[in-house]
Amino acid sequence: MRVLTRFWRELGGDPGRLIDLPAPPVVPLPSRLSTGDLAWASVAAAALASGRAAADLTALDPVRIALSYRSDRMLRIDGAAPSVWSPYSGFWVTSDGWIRTHGNYPHHAAAMRAALQLTDTAVSRDISAALASIGSREACTRISGAGGLAVEVADERPQFDAALREHPIVEIQHTEGAPARVLRHSPGDRPLEGVRVLDLTRVIAGPVCTRTFALLGADVLRIDPPHLPEPEWQHLDTGHGKRSALLDARSDRFRELLSGADVVVLGYHPSALARLGLAPDALAAEHPGTIVLDLSAWGAEQPARRGFDSLVQAESGIAVIESADAGRPGALPAQALDHSAGYLLAASAMILLERRRLHGGSWRASTSLRRIAAELLGMPRRQEPGSDADIDTTAHAARFTVAGRQILTTRPVLPWFEFEAPRPWSGDQPRW
């Protein structure tokens, strides 16, 4: 409860909404760190921001939250579980320690092969052999230098994490100059009907945020660059209720979309956004009144650095803490940094939409996976992670037909609403 109270205060929510908060339930995400408590507080913040009363939080199902945080494991496409991890993603032993790599996207896998001088047919044993003879730092330098993604598995840094926690979980900035703005369209039964959201994100955190907007009635348009395909399973896992189109961010049409958006969600690393003229400050100057949500892996202090949840877990010390045997690194039971960042950003946007209606101005909300990791590392711990419960998923499954494919996903964590089906990735036109 204390975590939710602090999150809500830092987001700028009305403190009167916290009266009669229920005690948080046990969310079955077994780990040494308080993964379940973080998950409940993040989802509860989004529920409160959507207009639910504190007493309504008793309807949040802890099993549903756990399944949603692990939705990639529940996903079925035509009855089959997709392969969600590439052979190039994982922990690897080096000559002096461990590294974690991420190669789910083909261009990242190709960069890793180039760095390690491997052929296109390389398999896990080839990667293991190449890495066993070099040190962790050298391996990461080589892979990163080639355009791939790798970090050293490291111990936690308590002082560094404490310094991060001195900042709000989501930082809010206000720029004056834009008048108060009512929505372009009349709101309907769902709280975000009439809100236009431009989704410029990939890989769980941003898509979870914008999936929440779509669940609550917003018109969400996801735009991807034409040269960067998205894995099918990844989009189907988090694409519910959104439209999806391809468009060059340098085009006039893209600028028209920006001018029509109430909320713009950014998920690419800061230096890439700056090159495209999409830095949050630039968007506020060019499109006054816009609410910009800014998500990165490592934070504004490392603007050129790319990353994913698994890499942040490895470098922040989480992988060492969650090791099952004090040897091989471990992991959280879910991509919890991603999911929590998504729900907290969604909560911040709903609060900021109301501030914009009352006071005008442009607003920015930003967080990073590394900041979420610092939060988790500062929460209570347990000696042993516990074990996975045998959960009946029947009541928590949603079924859709998407382009002739039969899709099974988790139902939403906000139980007052139901998902609309994901649409095929890139199948829509780039227009409001």
Coordinates of C-alpha atoms in Angstrom, one line a residue:
M1 CA 0.0 0.0 0.0
R2 CA 2.9 2.4 0.8
V3 CA 4.3 1.8 -2.7
L4 CA 1.0 2.7 -4.4
T5 CA 0.6 5.8 -2.2
R6 CA 4.0 7.1 -3.1
F7 CA 3.5 6.3 -6.8
W8 CA 0.2 8.2 -6.8
R9 CA 1.7 11.2 -5.0
E10 CA 4.6 11.3 -7.4
L11 CA 2.2 11.1 -10.4
G12 CA 0.3 14.1 -9.1
G13 CA -2.9 12.2 -8.4
D14 CA -5.6 13.6 -6.1
P15 CA -4.7 12.3 -2.6
G16 CA -8.3 12.2 -1.6
R17 CA -8.7 9.2 -4.1
L18 CA -6.6 7.1 -1.7
I19 CA -9.0 7.0 1.1
D20 CA -10.0 3.5 2.1
L21 CA -7.4 1.8 0.0
P22 CA -7.6 -2.0 0.4
A23 CA -4.7 -4.0 1.4
P24 CA -2.8 -5.3 -1.6
P25 CA -3.2 -9.0 -2.4
V26 CA -0.4 -11.5 -3.0
V27 CA 0.3 -11.5 -6.8
P28 CA 1.8 -14.9 -7.7
L29 CA 5.0 -13.8 -9.3
P30 CA 7.5 -15.8 -7.3
S31 CA 10.9 -14.1 -6.8
R32 CA 13.2 -12.9 -4.1
L33 CA 12.4 -9.3 -5.0
S34 CA 8.9 -7.9 -4.5
T35 CA 7.9 -8.4 -8.1
G36 CA 4.2 -9.0 -7.3
D37 CA 3.9 -6.0 -5.0
L38 CA 5.4 -3.8 -7.8
A39 CA 3.0 -5.2 -10.3
W40 CA -0.1 -4.6 -8.1
A41 CA 0.9 -1.1 -7.3
S42 CA 1.5 -0.2 -11.0
V43 CA -1.8 -1.7 -12.2
A44 CA -3.7 -0.1 -9.2
A45 CA -2.2 3.3 -10.2
A46 CA -3.6 2.9 -13.7
A47 CA -7.0 1.8 -12.3
L48 CA -7.2 4.9 -10.0
A49 CA -6.1 7.2 -12.9
S50 CA -8.9 5.8 -15.1
G51 CA -11.5 7.0 -12.6
R52 CA -12.0 4.0 -10.4
A53 CA -12.5 4.5 -6.7
A54 CA -10.1 3.1 -4.1
A55 CA -12.7 0.6 -3.1
D56 CA -12.9 -0.7 -6.7
L57 CA -9.3 -2.0 -6.4
T58 CA -10.6 -5.1 -4.6
A59 CA -11.7 -6.2 -8.1
L60 CA -8.1 -6.4 -9.3
D61 CA -7.5 -10.1 -9.6
P62 CA -3.9 -11.0 -8.5
V63 CA -3.9 -14.1 -10.7
R64 CA -5.0 -12.0 -13.7
I65 CA -2.2 -9.5 -13.0
A66 CA 0.4 -12.3 -12.8
L67 CA -0.8 -13.8 -16.1
S68 CA -0.8 -10.4 -17.8
Y69 CA 2.8 -9.8 -16.7
R70 CA 3.7 -13.2 -18.2
S71 CA 1.4 -12.9 -21.2
D72 CA 4.0 -14.1 -23.6
R73 CA 3.8 -17.5 -21.9
M74 CA 0.0 -17.6 -22.3
L75 CA -0.1 -16.5 -25.9
R76 CA -1.2 -19.1 -28.4
I77 CA -1.3 -18.6 -32.2
D78 CA -3.4 -21.3 -33.9
G79 CA -3.0 -23.4 -30.7
A80 CA 0.8 -23.2 -30.6
A81 CA 3.0 -21.3 -28.2
P82 CA 5.3 -19.0 -30.3
S83 CA 9.1 -19.1 -29.8
V84 CA 9.6 -15.8 -28.1
W85 CA 13.4 -15.9 -27.5
S86 CA 16.0 -16.0 -30.2
P87 CA 19.0 -18.4 -29.8
Y88 CA 21.0 -15.2 -29.7
S89 CA 19.3 -13.9 -26.5
G90 CA 20.4 -15.2 -23.2
F91 CA 23.2 -15.6 -20.6
W92 CA 26.6 -16.7 -21.7
V93 CA 29.8 -17.6 -19.8
T94 CA 32.9 -15.6 -20.7
S95 CA 36.5 -16.1 -19.6
D96 CA 35.9 -14.0 -16.4
G97 CA 32.1 -14.0 -15.8
W98 CA 28.7 -13.7 -17.5
I99 CA 27.1 -11.5 -20.1
R100 CA 23.5 -11.2 -21.2
T101 CA 22.7 -10.6 -24.9
H102 CA 19.5 -9.7 -26.7
G103 CA 19.2 -10.8 -30.3
N104 CA 15.4 -11.2 -31.0
Y105 CA 15.5 -8.8 -33.9
P106 CA 17.3 -10.1 -36.9
H107 CA 19.6 -7.1 -37.2
H108 CA 20.7 -7.5 -33.6
A109 CA 21.5 -11.2 -34.2
A110 CA 23.4 -10.3 -37.3
A111 CA 25.5 -7.8 -35.4
M112 CA 26.3 -10.3 -32.7
R113 CA 27.4 -12.8 -35.4
A114 CA 29.6 -10.2 -37.0
A115 CA 31.2 -9.2 -33.7
L116 CA 32.0 -12.8 -32.8
Q117 CA 33.0 -13.7 -36.4
L118 CA 30.3 -16.4 -36.7
T119 CA 28.5 -17.7 -39.8
D120 CA 24.8 -17.2 -40.5
T121 CA 24.2 -20.8 -39.4
A122 CA 25.8 -20.4 -36.0
V123 CA 24.0 -22.1 -33.1
S124 CA 24.2 -21.9 -29.3
R125 CA 27.3 -24.0 -29.0
D126 CA 29.1 -21.8 -31.5
I127 CA 28.2 -18.7 -29.5
S128 CA 29.3 -20.4 -26.3
A129 CA 32.7 -21.4 -27.8
A130 CA 33.3 -17.9 -29.2
L131 CA 32.6 -16.2 -25.8
A132 CA 34.4 -18.6 -23.5
S133 CA 37.8 -17.3 -24.6
I134 CA 37.2 -13.6 -24.1
G135 CA 36.4 -11.4 -21.1
S136 CA 32.9 -10.0 -20.4
R137 CA 33.9 -6.4 -21.0
E138 CA 35.6 -7.2 -24.3
A139 CA 32.7 -9.3 -25.4
C140 CA 30.2 -6.5 -24.7
T141 CA 32.4 -3.9 -26.3
R142 CA 32.7 -6.0 -29.5
I143 CA 29.0 -6.8 -29.7
S144 CA 27.8 -3.3 -28.9
G145 CA 30.4 -1.8 -31.3
A146 CA 29.0 -3.9 -34.1
G147 CA 25.4 -2.7 -33.4
G148 CA 24.3 -5.6 -31.2
L149 CA 23.1 -5.6 -27.6
A150 CA 25.1 -7.1 -24.7
V151 CA 25.7 -6.2 -21.0
E152 CA 27.9 -7.6 -18.3
V153 CA 26.0 -9.4 -15.5
A154 CA 26.8 -7.2 -12.5
D155 CA 26.1 -7.0 -8.7
E156 CA 23.7 -4.4 -7.5
R157 CA 24.9 -0.8 -6.7
P158 CA 22.9 0.3 -3.7
Q159 CA 24.1 3.9 -3.6
F160 CA 23.4 4.3 -7.3
D161 CA 19.9 2.9 -6.9
A162 CA 19.2 5.0 -3.9
A163 CA 20.2 8.1 -5.9
L164 CA 17.8 7.1 -8.7
R165 CA 15.0 6.6 -6.1
E166 CA 15.4 10.2 -5.1
H167 CA 13.7 11.1 -8.3
P168 CA 10.0 10.3 -8.9
I169 CA 9.1 6.9 -10.5
V170 CA 7.7 9.0 -13.4
E171 CA 9.1 12.5 -13.8
I172 CA 6.5 15.1 -14.9
Q173 CA 7.4 18.4 -16.7
H174 CA 5.1 21.2 -17.7
T175 CA 5.6 23.8 -20.4
E176 CA 3.3 26.7 -20.4
G177 CA 2.0 28.5 -23.4
A178 CA -0.8 26.3 -24.8
P179 CA -4.4 27.0 -23.9
A180 CA -6.6 24.5 -22.0
R181 CA -7.8 21.9 -24.5
V182 CA -11.0 19.9 -24.6
L183 CA -11.1 16.7 -26.6
R184 CA -11.8 16.9 -30.3
H185 CA -14.6 14.3 -30.0
S186 CA -17.3 13.8 -27.4
P187 CA -16.3 11.2 -24.8
G188 CA -18.3 8.0 -24.6
D189 CA -18.8 5.2 -22.1
R190 CA -15.1 4.5 -21.8
P191 CA -12.9 7.1 -20.0
L192 CA -10.5 7.8 -22.9
E193 CA -12.9 7.9 -25.8
G194 CA -12.1 11.0 -27.9
V195 CA -8.4 10.8 -27.1
R196 CA -6.0 10.3 -29.9
V197 CA -2.7 8.5 -29.1
L198 CA 0.2 8.2 -31.5
D199 CA 2.2 5.1 -30.5
L200 CA 5.9 5.2 -31.5
T201 CA 7.0 2.3 -29.3
R202 CA 8.1 -1.3 -29.6
V203 CA 8.7 -4.2 -27.2
I204 CA 6.3 -4.6 -24.3
A205 CA 6.6 -1.4 -22.1
G206 CA 5.3 1.1 -24.6
P207 CA 2.9 -1.3 -26.2
V208 CA 1.5 -2.2 -22.8
C209 CA 1.0 1.5 -22.1
T210 CA -0.8 2.1 -25.4
R211 CA -2.8 -1.1 -25.1
T212 CA -4.2 0.3 -21.9
F213 CA -5.2 3.5 -23.7
A214 CA -7.0 1.4 -26.4
L215 CA -8.7 -0.7 -23.7
L216 CA -10.1 2.6 -22.2
G217 CA -11.5 3.8 -25.5
A218 CA -8.7 5.9 -27.0
D219 CA -8.0 5.9 -30.8
V220 CA -4.5 4.5 -30.8
L221 CA -2.5 4.5 -34.0
R222 CA 0.9 2.7 -33.9
I223 CA 3.4 3.8 -36.4
D224 CA 6.5 1.7 -37.3
P225 CA 9.3 2.5 -39.7
P226 CA 9.0 0.6 -43.0
H227 CA 12.4 -1.0 -42.7
L228 CA 12.0 -2.6 -39.3
P229 CA 9.5 -5.6 -39.1
E230 CA 8.0 -6.6 -35.9
P231 CA 7.8 -10.2 -34.7
E232 CA 4.2 -11.4 -35.2
W233 CA 3.9 -12.8 -31.7
Q234 CA 5.1 -9.6 -30.1
H235 CA 2.4 -7.5 -31.8
L236 CA -0.4 -10.0 -31.1
D237 CA 0.6 -10.1 -27.5
T238 CA 0.2 -6.3 -26.9
G239 CA -1.6 -4.9 -30.0
H240 CA -5.2 -5.2 -28.7
G241 CA -7.5 -2.5 -30.0
K242 CA -4.8 -0.5 -31.8
R243 CA -4.5 0.4 -35.5
S244 CA -1.0 -0.3 -37.0
A245 CA 0.6 1.4 -40.0
L246 CA 4.0 2.0 -41.6
L247 CA 5.3 5.5 -42.2
D248 CA 8.6 7.3 -42.5
A249 CA 9.0 9.7 -39.5
R250 CA 10.5 12.3 -41.8
S251 CA 7.4 12.5 -44.0
D252 CA 4.8 15.3 -44.1
R253 CA 2.1 12.8 -43.4
F254 CA 3.8 11.9 -40.2
R255 CA 3.9 15.5 -39.1
E256 CA 0.2 15.8 -39.8
L257 CA -0.4 12.8 -37.5
L258 CA 1.6 14.5 -34.8
S259 CA -0.4 17.7 -35.0
G260 CA -3.6 15.7 -34.5
A261 CA -2.4 13.7 -31.5
D262 CA -3.4 14.4 -27.9
V263 CA -0.8 12.0 -26.6
V264 CA 2.5 10.9 -28.2
V265 CA 4.3 7.9 -26.7
L266 CA 8.0 7.6 -27.4
G267 CA 9.9 4.3 -27.0
Y268 CA 13.0 4.7 -29.0
H269 CA 16.3 5.7 -27.4
P270 CA 16.7 9.5 -26.9
S271 CA 19.5 10.1 -29.4
A272 CA 17.5 8.4 -32.2
L273 CA 14.5 10.5 -31.4
A274 CA 16.6 13.7 -31.5
R275 CA 17.9 12.8 -35.0
L276 CA 14.3 12.5 -36.2
G277 CA 13.2 15.8 -34.6
L278 CA 11.1 13.9 -32.1
A279 CA 12.8 14.8 -28.8
P280 CA 10.1 15.7 -26.2
D281 CA 11.1 19.3 -26.0
A282 CA 11.0 19.7 -29.8
L283 CA 7.5 18.1 -29.9
A284 CA 6.3 20.5 -27.2
A285 CA 7.6 23.5 -29.2
E286 CA 6.2 22.3 -32.5
H287 CA 2.9 20.9 -31.2
P288 CA 1.9 22.9 -28.1
G289 CA -0.6 21.2 -25.9
T290 CA 0.6 17.7 -26.6
I291 CA 1.2 15.2 -23.8
V292 CA 4.5 13.3 -24.5
L293 CA 5.3 10.1 -22.7
D294 CA 8.9 9.3 -22.9
L295 CA 10.2 5.8 -22.1
S296 CA 13.8 4.6 -22.4
A297 CA 15.8 1.6 -21.1
W298 CA 18.6 3.5 -19.3
G299 CA 17.3 7.0 -18.8
A300 CA 18.3 10.4 -20.1
E301 CA 21.8 10.1 -18.7
Q302 CA 22.6 7.5 -21.4
P303 CA 20.7 8.8 -24.4
A304 CA 22.6 6.8 -27.1
R305 CA 22.3 3.5 -25.3
R306 CA 19.7 0.9 -26.4
G307 CA 18.4 -1.8 -24.1
F308 CA 15.6 -4.2 -23.1
D309 CA 14.2 -5.4 -19.8
S310 CA 16.4 -8.5 -19.7
L311 CA 19.5 -6.4 -20.2
V312 CA 18.6 -4.0 -17.4
Q313 CA 17.9 -6.9 -15.1
A314 CA 21.3 -8.3 -15.8
E315 CA 23.3 -5.1 -15.4
S316 CA 21.4 -3.7 -12.4
G317 CA 22.1 -6.7 -10.1
I318 CA 18.6 -8.3 -10.4
A319 CA 20.0 -11.3 -12.3
V320 CA 22.5 -12.0 -9.5
I321 CA 19.8 -11.7 -6.8
E322 CA 17.5 -14.0 -8.6
S323 CA 20.1 -16.7 -9.3
A324 CA 18.8 -20.1 -8.3
D325 CA 22.2 -21.5 -7.3
A326 CA 24.5 -18.4 -6.7
G327 CA 26.1 -19.4 -10.0
R328 CA 24.2 -19.0 -13.2
P329 CA 22.3 -15.7 -13.3
G330 CA 18.6 -15.7 -12.9
A331 CA 15.7 -13.5 -13.9
L332 CA 12.4 -12.1 -12.6
P333 CA 9.4 -14.3 -13.3
A334 CA 8.2 -11.8 -15.9
Q335 CA 9.4 -8.8 -17.9
A336 CA 8.2 -6.8 -14.9
L337 CA 10.2 -3.7 -15.5
D338 CA 8.5 -3.4 -18.9
H339 CA 5.0 -4.0 -17.7
S340 CA 5.2 -1.7 -14.7
A341 CA 6.7 1.1 -16.8
G342 CA 3.8 0.7 -19.2
Y343 CA 1.0 0.9 -16.6
L344 CA 2.7 3.8 -14.7
L345 CA 3.1 5.8 -17.9
A346 CA -0.5 5.2 -18.8
A347 CA -1.6 6.4 -15.3
S348 CA 0.5 9.5 -15.7
A349 CA -1.1 10.3 -19.1
M350 CA -4.6 10.1 -17.7
I351 CA -3.8 12.4 -14.9
L352 CA -2.1 14.8 -17.3
L353 CA -5.0 14.9 -19.7
E354 CA -7.1 16.2 -16.9
R355 CA -4.5 18.8 -16.0
R356 CA -4.3 19.9 -19.6
R357 CA -8.1 20.3 -19.7
L358 CA -8.0 22.5 -16.6
H359 CA -4.8 24.4 -17.0
G360 CA -3.5 24.0 -20.5
G361 CA 0.1 23.8 -21.4
S362 CA 2.3 20.9 -22.8
W363 CA 3.2 18.0 -20.5
R364 CA 5.9 15.4 -20.5
A365 CA 6.1 12.2 -18.4
S366 CA 9.2 10.2 -18.5
T367 CA 10.6 7.0 -16.9
S368 CA 13.1 4.3 -17.7
L369 CA 13.4 0.6 -17.2
R370 CA 16.5 1.3 -15.1
R371 CA 14.5 3.6 -12.8
I372 CA 11.9 0.9 -12.4
A373 CA 14.7 -1.5 -11.5
A374 CA 16.0 0.8 -8.8
E375 CA 12.5 0.9 -7.4
L376 CA 12.2 -2.8 -7.2
L377 CA 15.7 -3.1 -5.7
G378 CA 14.7 -0.8 -2.9
M379 CA 11.6 -2.8 -1.9
P380 CA 11.5 -5.7 0.7
R381 CA 13.1 -9.0 -0.2
R382 CA 12.6 -12.6 0.8
Q383 CA 15.2 -15.4 1.2
E384 CA 13.7 -17.7 -1.3
P385 CA 11.5 -16.9 -4.3
G386 CA 8.8 -19.5 -3.7
S387 CA 7.3 -21.7 -6.3
D388 CA 4.9 -21.2 -9.2
A389 CA 1.3 -22.0 -8.4
D390 CA -0.7 -24.3 -10.6
I391 CA -3.1 -21.7 -12.0
D392 CA -6.3 -22.4 -14.0
T393 CA -6.1 -19.8 -16.8
T394 CA -9.6 -20.5 -18.2
A395 CA -11.3 -17.4 -16.7
H396 CA -8.4 -15.2 -17.8
A397 CA -8.2 -16.1 -21.5
A398 CA -9.4 -14.0 -24.4
R399 CA -9.8 -15.5 -27.9
F400 CA -9.7 -13.6 -31.2
T401 CA -9.5 -14.2 -34.9
V402 CA -6.9 -12.0 -36.5
A403 CA -6.4 -12.3 -40.3
G404 CA -7.6 -15.9 -40.2
R405 CA -5.4 -16.9 -37.2
Q406 CA -6.8 -18.1 -33.9
I407 CA -5.3 -16.1 -31.1
L408 CA -5.4 -16.7 -27.4
T409 CA -4.2 -14.0 -25.0
T410 CA -4.7 -12.8 -21.5
R411 CA -7.7 -10.7 -20.6
P412 CA -7.0 -7.2 -19.3
V413 CA -5.9 -6.5 -15.8
L414 CA -8.6 -3.7 -15.5
P415 CA -11.6 -6.1 -15.2
W416 CA -14.2 -3.4 -15.9
F417 CA -13.3 -3.5 -19.6
E418 CA -12.5 -6.1 -22.3
F419 CA -9.9 -6.0 -25.1
E420 CA -10.8 -5.5 -28.7
A421 CA -8.9 -7.9 -31.1
P422 CA -5.4 -7.0 -32.2
R423 CA -5.2 -5.9 -35.8
P424 CA -2.6 -7.3 -38.2
W425 CA 0.7 -5.4 -37.8
S426 CA 1.1 -2.7 -40.5
G427 CA -2.4 -3.4 -42.0
D428 CA -3.9 0.0 -41.5
Q429 CA -3.5 3.4 -43.2
P430 CA -1.6 6.2 -41.4
R431 CA -4.5 8.5 -40.6
W432 CA -6.7 9.4 -37.8

